Amino acid sequence: MGDRRGYAAGRRPDPEGLALHGLRRRLADVATFLGDFRSPHAATPDSALAWRSLAGTVRALAETG
């Protein structure tokens, strides 16, 4: 999808820029999850999903180095 937007704008997307955008997005997700878990919360299906999502995001960050 990024390629189509870049080509529509007349420019080829920068792969390093796209990678940095993905990293920024994952780090923002981690910050949001941590903010939620640091505040009072109940064990709900939503919090369980958020915990699994946090774990998956951290795992993905660790794998990309």
PDB file of C-alpha atoms in Angstrom:
ATOM      1  CA  MET A   1       0.000   0.000   0.000  1.00  0.00           C
ATOM      2  CA  GLY A   2       2.829   2.420   0.798  1.00  0.00           C
ATOM      3  CA  ASP A   3       4.194   1.916  -2.700  1.00  0.00           C
ATOM      4  CA  ARG A   4       0.914   2.961  -4.314  1.00  0.00           C
ATOM      5  CA  ARG A   5       0.701   6.131  -2.228  1.00  0.00           C
ATOM      6  CA  GLY A   6       4.285   7.003  -3.024  1.00  0.00           C
ATOM      7  CA  TYR A   7       3.866   6.393  -6.708  1.00  0.00           C
ATOM      8  CA  ALA A   8       0.635   8.397  -6.746  1.00  0.00           C
ATOM      9  CA  ALA A   9       2.599  11.299  -5.282  1.00  0.00           C
ATOM     10  CA  GLY A  10       5.269  10.827  -7.944  1.00  0.00           C
ATOM     11  CA  ARG A  11       7.905   9.537  -5.521  1.00  0.00           C
ATOM     12  CA  ARG A  12       9.168   6.114  -4.542  1.00  0.00           C
ATOM     13  CA  PRO A  13       8.733   5.467  -0.798  1.00  0.00           C
ATOM     14  CA  ASP A  14      11.936   5.364   1.226  1.00  0.00           C
ATOM     15  CA  PRO A  15      12.253   1.850   2.741  1.00  0.00           C
ATOM     16  CA  GLU A  16      14.148   3.192   5.766  1.00  0.00           C
ATOM     17  CA  GLY A  17      11.454   5.784   6.357  1.00  0.00           C
ATOM     18  CA  LEU A  18       8.765   3.130   6.163  1.00  0.00           C
ATOM     19  CA  ALA A  19      10.685   0.950   8.631  1.00  0.00           C
ATOM     20  CA  LEU A  20      11.050   3.871  11.049  1.00  0.00           C
ATOM     21  CA  HIS A  21       7.336   4.595  10.765  1.00  0.00           C
ATOM     22  CA  GLY A  22       6.581   0.980  11.706  1.00  0.00           C
ATOM     23  CA  LEU A  23       8.946   1.195  14.684  1.00  0.00           C
ATOM     24  CA  ARG A  24       7.360   4.445  15.849  1.00  0.00           C
ATOM     25  CA  ARG A  25       3.908   2.903  15.585  1.00  0.00           C
ATOM     26  CA  ARG A  26       4.913  -0.151  17.645  1.00  0.00           C
ATOM     27  CA  LEU A  27       6.588   1.998  20.310  1.00  0.00           C
ATOM     28  CA  ALA A  28       3.475   4.177  20.515  1.00  0.00           C
ATOM     29  CA  ASP A  29       1.388   1.023  20.974  1.00  0.00           C
ATOM     30  CA  VAL A  30       3.651  -0.113  23.836  1.00  0.00           C
ATOM     31  CA  ALA A  31       3.379   3.306  25.497  1.00  0.00           C
ATOM     32  CA  THR A  32      -0.418   3.194  25.248  1.00  0.00           C
ATOM     33  CA  PHE A  33      -0.627  -0.335  26.653  1.00  0.00           C
ATOM     34  CA  LEU A  34       1.708   0.539  29.534  1.00  0.00           C
ATOM     35  CA  GLY A  35      -0.303   3.651  30.342  1.00  0.00           C
ATOM     36  CA  ASP A  36      -3.452   1.550  30.495  1.00  0.00           C
ATOM     37  CA  PHE A  37      -1.883  -1.111  32.705  1.00  0.00           C
ATOM     38  CA  ARG A  38      -0.250   1.385  35.070  1.00  0.00           C
ATOM     39  CA  SER A  39      -3.625   2.896  35.896  1.00  0.00           C
ATOM     40  CA  PRO A  40      -6.293   1.067  37.868  1.00  0.00           C
ATOM     41  CA  HIS A  41      -7.977  -1.531  35.704  1.00  0.00           C
ATOM     42  CA  ALA A  42      -9.996  -4.712  36.042  1.00  0.00           C
ATOM     43  CA  ALA A  43      -9.314  -8.115  34.571  1.00  0.00           C
ATOM     44  CA  THR A  44     -11.686  -8.159  31.609  1.00  0.00           C
ATOM     45  CA  PRO A  45     -11.656  -9.781  28.179  1.00  0.00           C
ATOM     46  CA  ASP A  46     -10.488  -6.424  26.813  1.00  0.00           C
ATOM     47  CA  SER A  47      -7.583  -6.181  29.266  1.00  0.00           C
ATOM     48  CA  ALA A  48      -6.616  -9.790  28.490  1.00  0.00           C
ATOM     49  CA  LEU A  49      -6.563  -8.950  24.774  1.00  0.00           C
ATOM     50  CA  ALA A  50      -4.530  -5.821  25.474  1.00  0.00           C
ATOM     51  CA  TRP A  51      -2.020  -7.877  27.488  1.00  0.00           C
ATOM     52  CA  ARG A  52      -1.622 -10.403  24.665  1.00  0.00           C
ATOM     53  CA  SER A  53      -1.258  -7.548  22.181  1.00  0.00           C
ATOM     54  CA  LEU A  54       1.391  -5.892  24.345  1.00  0.00           C
ATOM     55  CA  ALA A  55       3.312  -9.172  24.586  1.00  0.00           C
ATOM     56  CA  GLY A  56       3.114  -9.657  20.821  1.00  0.00           C
ATOM     57  CA  THR A  57       4.271  -6.119  20.125  1.00  0.00           C
ATOM     58  CA  VAL A  58       7.232  -6.447  22.495  1.00  0.00           C
ATOM     59  CA  ARG A  59       8.105  -9.795  20.916  1.00  0.00           C
ATOM     60  CA  ALA A  60       8.012  -8.208  17.439  1.00  0.00           C
ATOM     61  CA  LEU A  61      10.254  -5.380  18.595  1.00  0.00           C
ATOM     62  CA  ALA A  62      12.742  -7.855  20.073  1.00  0.00           C
ATOM     63  CA  GLU A  63      12.825  -9.887  16.852  1.00  0.00           C
ATOM     64  CA  THR A  64      13.533  -6.868  14.668  1.00  0.00           C
ATOM     65  CA  GLY A  65      16.449  -5.871  16.879  1.00  0.00           C
TER      66      GLY A  65
END
